[in-house]
Amino acid sequence: MKALTKSLLVTAISYTLMTGSSQAGTLADIYQQALAQDPQLKAAQAASLAGAEALPQGRAGLLPSLSLNGNTTWIDSDAGNYNNHGYTVSLSQPVFSAASWFSYKQGIAQSEAAKLQFDQAQQNLILRVTESYLEVLRAQTTLETSLAEERAIMRRLDQVNAQFEVGLIAITDVHEAQASFDNAKVARILAEGNLDNSYQALERLIGQPISSIDSLDKAYPIENISPSDPDNWVEKARSGNLALKVAVANTESARRQAQTASSGHLPTIAITASHDRDDGTASGDGWTETNQVGLTLSMPLFSGGATSSQSRQAEYSHTQARFNQEDTQRAVIQDTRSLWRNIRTDVLSVAARQRSILSSETALKATEEGFNVGTRNVVDVLQAEQQLYAAQRDYANARYNYVQDLFRFKQQIGTLNPDDLIGLDQWMKAR
């Protein structure tokens, strides 16, 4: 994921060079702002930096330790009264410590897990920006079709009122048209509220208001991914999925922790050296120096059962981590296959929805002609109009579903990066 981190750094630097705040922006602009402002990413970065400290902390157990102690003591005894003062410099270098070695290995695993979790947070930001952007587009499409439907039904209501006044149709047709208009008005009001809510979700990512966004170009390609064999993608997900990599690192960390805990029964060997300088004894004043070098063996014998309990606890945690890893792997396989099927379904759905719009337009035209000659009533016309606008909404949502599933699929196999978002932004056009 070094390429991902590098791309994120480049876009973040680009954003810092920008000045002012924008009420409208492209998808790439919003992503750049989210890089600089999103609190979830900032928290993940801090957590990653904190987790990375496990490595130097684990390494410290293998390195020498140096300490300085100073003292001054007034002594009152039968031999005399005097003040003793001095200092001691001590050095200790582990020669054999299984616990320190396994702690160092655990630190490597923990540091790797922290890095992977931050990479995962970066991918999540790309996905959250894209999905929030698409939700605004969905809400805009719903509002646009609701407004168009309301205007169409209003024209139909005016038409049937005029026909009723001259006695061409019954009052029931007027009531039907009025009811449809009222329902369309309610749908439009709800669509306006949903659009405001979707903008709020987008604003949460960038920390500032936004009033408009670009729309997805009608020429955006809706096509199947290649290769068409899902097993190839499953294997790629096994090796690239970040959630699975984090689970593997956590399992390794738990295994090393279990080894560290069980090492509490083993002896430790260390080289020790000290330099001591004191002034003040019962026999008189004057500095004395003592230098010592030695080899220390420490063998734990009994600690009330704490070491054995900690070892069992660590083994249970390791078992838990292994099963969590297995569950994550199964979820990755399932989600990869599901998203692969969803993309294929989305491609077919978009094509079918597009044909549905043409069919609905033809049906509406035929129904209107029938209404004009008296073979169809206003209810038939209203239903045909509603079917047309529903087909338009469904077509737009099918396209958004494809983009969303495609990005989720890329995240699932571990390849999602800022270039994917920038590539999508090239298909966004100003309204």
mmCIF file of C-alpha atoms in Angstrom, residues 142-364:
data_model
loop_
_atom_site.group_PDB
_atom_site.id
_atom_site.type_symbol
_atom_site.label_atom_id
_atom_site.label_comp_id
_atom_site.label_asym_id
_atom_site.label_seq_id
_atom_site.Cartn_x
_atom_site.Cartn_y
_atom_site.Cartn_z
ATOM 1 C CA THR A 142 -35.213 11.840 -7.266
ATOM 2 C CA LEU A 143 -35.950 15.532 -6.793
ATOM 3 C CA GLU A 144 -35.625 16.287 -10.503
ATOM 4 C CA THR A 145 -38.001 13.500 -11.506
ATOM 5 C CA SER A 146 -40.387 14.464 -8.684
ATOM 6 C CA LEU A 147 -40.486 18.057 -9.907
ATOM 7 C CA ALA A 148 -41.018 16.924 -13.503
ATOM 8 C CA GLU A 149 -43.769 14.545 -12.398
ATOM 9 C CA GLU A 150 -45.462 17.254 -10.335
ATOM 10 C CA ARG A 151 -45.421 19.659 -13.300
ATOM 11 C CA ALA A 152 -46.773 17.005 -15.650
ATOM 12 C CA ILE A 153 -49.607 16.083 -13.286
ATOM 13 C CA MET A 154 -50.370 19.772 -12.772
ATOM 14 C CA ARG A 155 -50.781 20.189 -16.519
ATOM 15 C CA ARG A 156 -52.976 17.073 -16.551
ATOM 16 C CA LEU A 157 -55.060 18.487 -13.701
ATOM 17 C CA ASP A 158 -55.583 21.733 -15.588
ATOM 18 C CA GLN A 159 -56.604 19.717 -18.644
ATOM 19 C CA VAL A 160 -59.189 17.578 -16.867
ATOM 20 C CA ASN A 161 -60.599 20.625 -15.060
ATOM 21 C CA ALA A 162 -61.130 22.322 -18.385
ATOM 22 C CA GLN A 163 -62.741 19.173 -19.815
ATOM 23 C CA PHE A 164 -64.978 18.801 -16.772
ATOM 24 C CA GLU A 165 -66.204 22.377 -17.076
ATOM 25 C CA VAL A 166 -67.458 21.694 -20.591
ATOM 26 C CA GLY A 167 -68.939 18.342 -19.587
ATOM 27 C CA LEU A 168 -66.524 16.050 -21.425
ATOM 28 C CA ILE A 169 -65.467 14.018 -18.375
ATOM 29 C CA ALA A 170 -66.841 13.090 -14.964
ATOM 30 C CA ILE A 171 -65.894 14.699 -11.652
ATOM 31 C CA THR A 172 -64.186 11.453 -10.622
ATOM 32 C CA ASP A 173 -61.451 12.098 -13.178
ATOM 33 C CA VAL A 174 -60.839 15.489 -11.599
ATOM 34 C CA HIS A 175 -60.584 13.908 -8.158
ATOM 35 C CA GLU A 176 -58.179 11.283 -9.446
ATOM 36 C CA ALA A 177 -55.940 13.913 -11.012
ATOM 37 C CA GLN A 178 -56.086 16.073 -7.867
ATOM 38 C CA ALA A 179 -55.108 13.093 -5.666
ATOM 39 C CA SER A 180 -52.185 12.268 -7.945
ATOM 40 C CA PHE A 181 -51.049 15.887 -7.864
ATOM 41 C CA ASP A 182 -51.195 15.992 -4.064
ATOM 42 C CA ASN A 183 -49.165 12.772 -3.829
ATOM 43 C CA ALA A 184 -46.617 14.137 -6.286
ATOM 44 C CA LYS A 185 -46.317 17.290 -4.193
ATOM 45 C CA VAL A 186 -45.655 15.228 -1.060
ATOM 46 C CA ALA A 187 -43.041 13.177 -2.931
ATOM 47 C CA ARG A 188 -41.336 16.379 -4.067
ATOM 48 C CA ILE A 189 -41.233 17.756 -0.505
ATOM 49 C CA LEU A 190 -39.715 14.512 0.771
ATOM 50 C CA ALA A 191 -37.180 14.556 -2.060
ATOM 51 C CA GLU A 192 -36.109 18.086 -1.094
ATOM 52 C CA GLY A 193 -35.547 16.949 2.488
ATOM 53 C CA ASN A 194 -33.561 13.911 1.378
ATOM 54 C CA LEU A 195 -31.357 16.092 -0.803
ATOM 55 C CA ASP A 196 -30.593 18.397 2.127
ATOM 56 C CA ASN A 197 -29.743 15.379 4.290
ATOM 57 C CA SER A 198 -27.424 13.944 1.659
ATOM 58 C CA TYR A 199 -25.572 17.254 1.429
ATOM 59 C CA GLN A 200 -25.187 17.235 5.201
ATOM 60 C CA ALA A 201 -23.485 13.830 5.038
ATOM 61 C CA LEU A 202 -21.078 15.184 2.421
ATOM 62 C CA GLU A 203 -20.405 18.304 4.477
ATOM 63 C CA ARG A 204 -19.483 16.123 7.444
ATOM 64 C CA LEU A 205 -16.526 14.788 5.465
ATOM 65 C CA ILE A 206 -15.106 18.173 4.457
ATOM 66 C CA GLY A 207 -16.175 20.316 7.403
ATOM 67 C CA GLN A 208 -17.792 23.078 5.377
ATOM 68 C CA PRO A 209 -21.042 23.749 3.497
ATOM 69 C CA ILE A 210 -21.477 22.689 -0.102
ATOM 70 C CA SER A 211 -24.355 23.645 -2.354
ATOM 71 C CA SER A 212 -23.879 21.787 -5.640
ATOM 72 C CA ILE A 213 -21.902 18.993 -7.231
ATOM 73 C CA ASP A 214 -21.236 17.720 -10.734
ATOM 74 C CA SER A 215 -23.369 14.980 -12.274
ATOM 75 C CA LEU A 216 -22.332 11.666 -13.793
ATOM 76 C CA ASP A 217 -21.915 11.827 -17.566
ATOM 77 C CA LYS A 218 -24.416 9.742 -19.508
ATOM 78 C CA ALA A 219 -21.521 8.282 -21.485
ATOM 79 C CA TYR A 220 -19.915 6.754 -18.392
ATOM 80 C CA PRO A 221 -19.113 3.149 -19.395
ATOM 81 C CA ILE A 222 -21.146 0.433 -17.700
ATOM 82 C CA GLU A 223 -19.284 -2.791 -18.434
ATOM 83 C CA ASN A 224 -18.313 -6.097 -16.886
ATOM 84 C CA ILE A 225 -14.948 -6.547 -15.229
ATOM 85 C CA SER A 226 -12.314 -8.833 -16.694
ATOM 86 C CA PRO A 227 -11.384 -11.630 -16.174
ATOM 87 C CA SER A 228 -14.875 -13.048 -15.878
ATOM 88 C CA ASP A 229 -13.888 -15.958 -13.616
ATOM 89 C CA PRO A 230 -14.731 -15.051 -9.984
ATOM 90 C CA ASP A 231 -12.086 -17.444 -8.630
ATOM 91 C CA ASN A 232 -9.354 -15.188 -10.019
ATOM 92 C CA TRP A 233 -10.795 -12.275 -8.063
ATOM 93 C CA VAL A 234 -11.152 -14.350 -4.909
ATOM 94 C CA GLU A 235 -7.450 -15.208 -5.034
ATOM 95 C CA LYS A 236 -6.601 -11.569 -5.536
ATOM 96 C CA ALA A 237 -8.741 -10.638 -2.561
ATOM 97 C CA ARG A 238 -7.011 -13.277 -0.430
ATOM 98 C CA SER A 239 -3.671 -11.604 -1.060
ATOM 99 C CA GLY A 240 -4.725 -7.963 -1.254
ATOM 100 C CA ASN A 241 -7.685 -7.371 1.071
ATOM 101 C CA LEU A 242 -6.566 -5.033 3.847
ATOM 102 C CA ALA A 243 -9.024 -6.302 6.447
ATOM 103 C CA LEU A 244 -7.624 -9.804 5.976
ATOM 104 C CA LYS A 245 -4.063 -8.508 6.194
ATOM 105 C CA VAL A 246 -4.908 -6.783 9.470
ATOM 106 C CA ALA A 247 -6.408 -10.007 10.797
ATOM 107 C CA VAL A 248 -3.241 -11.928 9.835
ATOM 108 C CA ALA A 249 -1.057 -9.335 11.586
ATOM 109 C CA ASN A 250 -3.264 -9.482 14.683
ATOM 110 C CA THR A 251 -2.977 -13.264 14.740
ATOM 111 C CA GLU A 252 0.806 -13.032 14.527
ATOM 112 C CA SER A 253 0.826 -10.474 17.329
ATOM 113 C CA ALA A 254 -1.305 -12.742 19.508
ATOM 114 C CA ARG A 255 0.984 -15.705 18.766
ATOM 115 C CA ARG A 256 4.038 -13.717 19.828
ATOM 116 C CA GLN A 257 2.228 -12.548 22.939
ATOM 117 C CA ALA A 258 1.514 -16.181 23.841
ATOM 118 C CA GLN A 259 5.204 -16.990 23.388
ATOM 119 C CA THR A 260 6.151 -14.020 25.546
ATOM 120 C CA ALA A 261 3.814 -15.111 28.315
ATOM 121 C CA SER A 262 5.037 -18.718 28.300
ATOM 122 C CA SER A 263 8.632 -17.451 28.412
ATOM 123 C CA GLY A 264 7.990 -16.228 31.930
ATOM 124 C CA HIS A 265 9.073 -19.695 33.135
ATOM 125 C CA LEU A 266 12.484 -19.440 31.412
ATOM 126 C CA PRO A 267 15.708 -18.038 32.870
ATOM 127 C CA THR A 268 17.290 -14.810 31.714
ATOM 128 C CA ILE A 269 20.986 -14.014 31.402
ATOM 129 C CA ALA A 270 22.447 -10.527 31.305
ATOM 130 C CA ILE A 271 25.860 -8.893 31.400
ATOM 131 C CA THR A 272 26.030 -6.233 34.103
ATOM 132 C CA ALA A 273 28.620 -3.548 34.766
ATOM 133 C CA SER A 274 28.708 -0.744 37.296
ATOM 134 C CA HIS A 275 30.886 2.086 38.490
ATOM 135 C CA ASP A 276 30.343 3.288 42.056
ATOM 136 C CA ARG A 277 31.943 6.355 43.686
ATOM 137 C CA ASP A 278 31.295 7.151 47.382
ATOM 138 C CA ASP A 279 32.506 9.730 49.843
ATOM 139 C CA GLY A 280 32.098 9.449 53.626
ATOM 140 C CA THR A 281 32.605 6.425 55.871
ATOM 141 C CA ALA A 282 32.921 5.735 59.599
ATOM 142 C CA SER A 283 36.692 5.681 59.300
ATOM 143 C CA GLY A 284 36.945 9.050 57.589
ATOM 144 C CA ASP A 285 36.292 11.109 54.546
ATOM 145 C CA GLY A 286 37.607 10.480 51.046
ATOM 146 C CA TRP A 287 36.361 9.186 47.748
ATOM 147 C CA THR A 288 36.352 5.486 47.028
ATOM 148 C CA GLU A 289 35.642 3.921 43.648
ATOM 149 C CA THR A 290 34.357 0.450 42.860
ATOM 150 C CA ASN A 291 34.025 -1.093 39.378
ATOM 151 C CA GLN A 292 32.137 -4.334 38.795
ATOM 152 C CA VAL A 293 31.491 -6.551 35.762
ATOM 153 C CA GLY A 294 29.413 -9.677 36.004
ATOM 154 C CA LEU A 295 27.088 -12.195 34.421
ATOM 155 C CA THR A 296 23.670 -12.448 36.025
ATOM 156 C CA LEU A 297 21.390 -15.463 35.807
ATOM 157 C CA SER A 298 17.798 -15.043 36.911
ATOM 158 C CA MET A 299 15.524 -18.057 37.222
ATOM 159 C CA PRO A 300 11.854 -17.580 38.152
ATOM 160 C CA LEU A 301 10.645 -20.276 40.536
ATOM 161 C CA PHE A 302 7.152 -19.401 41.710
ATOM 162 C CA SER A 303 4.949 -16.319 41.323
ATOM 163 C CA GLY A 304 1.698 -17.510 42.858
ATOM 164 C CA GLY A 305 0.488 -19.018 39.575
ATOM 165 C CA ALA A 306 0.408 -15.661 37.765
ATOM 166 C CA THR A 307 2.829 -16.724 35.016
ATOM 167 C CA SER A 308 0.866 -19.867 34.200
ATOM 168 C CA SER A 309 -2.407 -17.936 34.199
ATOM 169 C CA GLN A 310 -0.997 -15.270 31.896
ATOM 170 C CA SER A 311 0.289 -17.973 29.560
ATOM 171 C CA ARG A 312 -3.153 -19.607 29.368
ATOM 172 C CA GLN A 313 -4.801 -16.236 28.835
ATOM 173 C CA ALA A 314 -2.449 -15.421 25.969
ATOM 174 C CA GLU A 315 -3.103 -18.810 24.340
ATOM 175 C CA TYR A 316 -6.845 -18.203 24.494
ATOM 176 C CA SER A 317 -6.347 -14.777 22.915
ATOM 177 C CA HIS A 318 -4.266 -16.390 20.176
ATOM 178 C CA THR A 319 -7.035 -18.905 19.516
ATOM 179 C CA GLN A 320 -9.546 -16.060 19.345
ATOM 180 C CA ALA A 321 -7.364 -14.200 16.838
ATOM 181 C CA ARG A 322 -7.016 -17.306 14.651
ATOM 182 C CA PHE A 323 -10.776 -17.775 14.494
ATOM 183 C CA ASN A 324 -11.281 -14.067 13.797
ATOM 184 C CA GLN A 325 -8.838 -14.387 10.922
ATOM 185 C CA GLU A 326 -10.711 -17.398 9.575
ATOM 186 C CA ASP A 327 -14.023 -15.541 9.799
ATOM 187 C CA THR A 328 -12.537 -12.506 8.057
ATOM 188 C CA GLN A 329 -11.222 -14.698 5.250
ATOM 189 C CA ARG A 330 -14.607 -16.322 4.754
ATOM 190 C CA ALA A 331 -16.263 -12.891 4.726
ATOM 191 C CA VAL A 332 -13.762 -11.679 2.126
ATOM 192 C CA ILE A 333 -14.511 -14.650 -0.108
ATOM 193 C CA GLN A 334 -18.256 -14.200 0.279
ATOM 194 C CA ASP A 335 -18.200 -10.436 -0.285
ATOM 195 C CA THR A 336 -15.887 -10.723 -3.290
ATOM 196 C CA ARG A 337 -18.167 -13.229 -4.989
ATOM 197 C CA SER A 338 -21.275 -11.223 -4.073
ATOM 198 C CA LEU A 339 -19.889 -7.966 -5.425
ATOM 199 C CA TRP A 340 -18.695 -9.731 -8.576
ATOM 200 C CA ARG A 341 -22.270 -10.953 -9.141
ATOM 201 C CA ASN A 342 -23.685 -7.530 -8.268
ATOM 202 C CA ILE A 343 -21.536 -5.858 -10.915
ATOM 203 C CA ARG A 344 -22.676 -8.310 -13.573
ATOM 204 C CA THR A 345 -26.274 -7.782 -12.463
ATOM 205 C CA ASP A 346 -25.797 -4.002 -12.501
ATOM 206 C CA VAL A 347 -24.596 -4.106 -16.102
ATOM 207 C CA LEU A 348 -27.700 -6.030 -17.159
ATOM 208 C CA SER A 349 -29.930 -3.859 -14.992
ATOM 209 C CA VAL A 350 -28.690 -0.601 -16.511
ATOM 210 C CA ALA A 351 -29.358 -1.885 -20.015
ATOM 211 C CA ALA A 352 -32.809 -3.148 -19.037
ATOM 212 C CA ARG A 353 -33.679 0.099 -17.240
ATOM 213 C CA GLN A 354 -32.676 2.092 -20.301
ATOM 214 C CA ARG A 355 -34.995 0.001 -22.481
ATOM 215 C CA SER A 356 -37.706 0.438 -19.850
ATOM 216 C CA ILE A 357 -37.584 4.212 -20.301
ATOM 217 C CA LEU A 358 -38.179 3.849 -24.042
ATOM 218 C CA SER A 359 -41.032 1.422 -23.439
ATOM 219 C CA SER A 360 -42.587 3.735 -20.844
ATOM 220 C CA GLU A 361 -42.380 6.711 -23.199
ATOM 221 C CA THR A 362 -44.115 4.697 -25.934
ATOM 222 C CA ALA A 363 -46.767 3.482 -23.499
ATOM 223 C CA LEU A 364 -47.439 7.024 -22.259
#
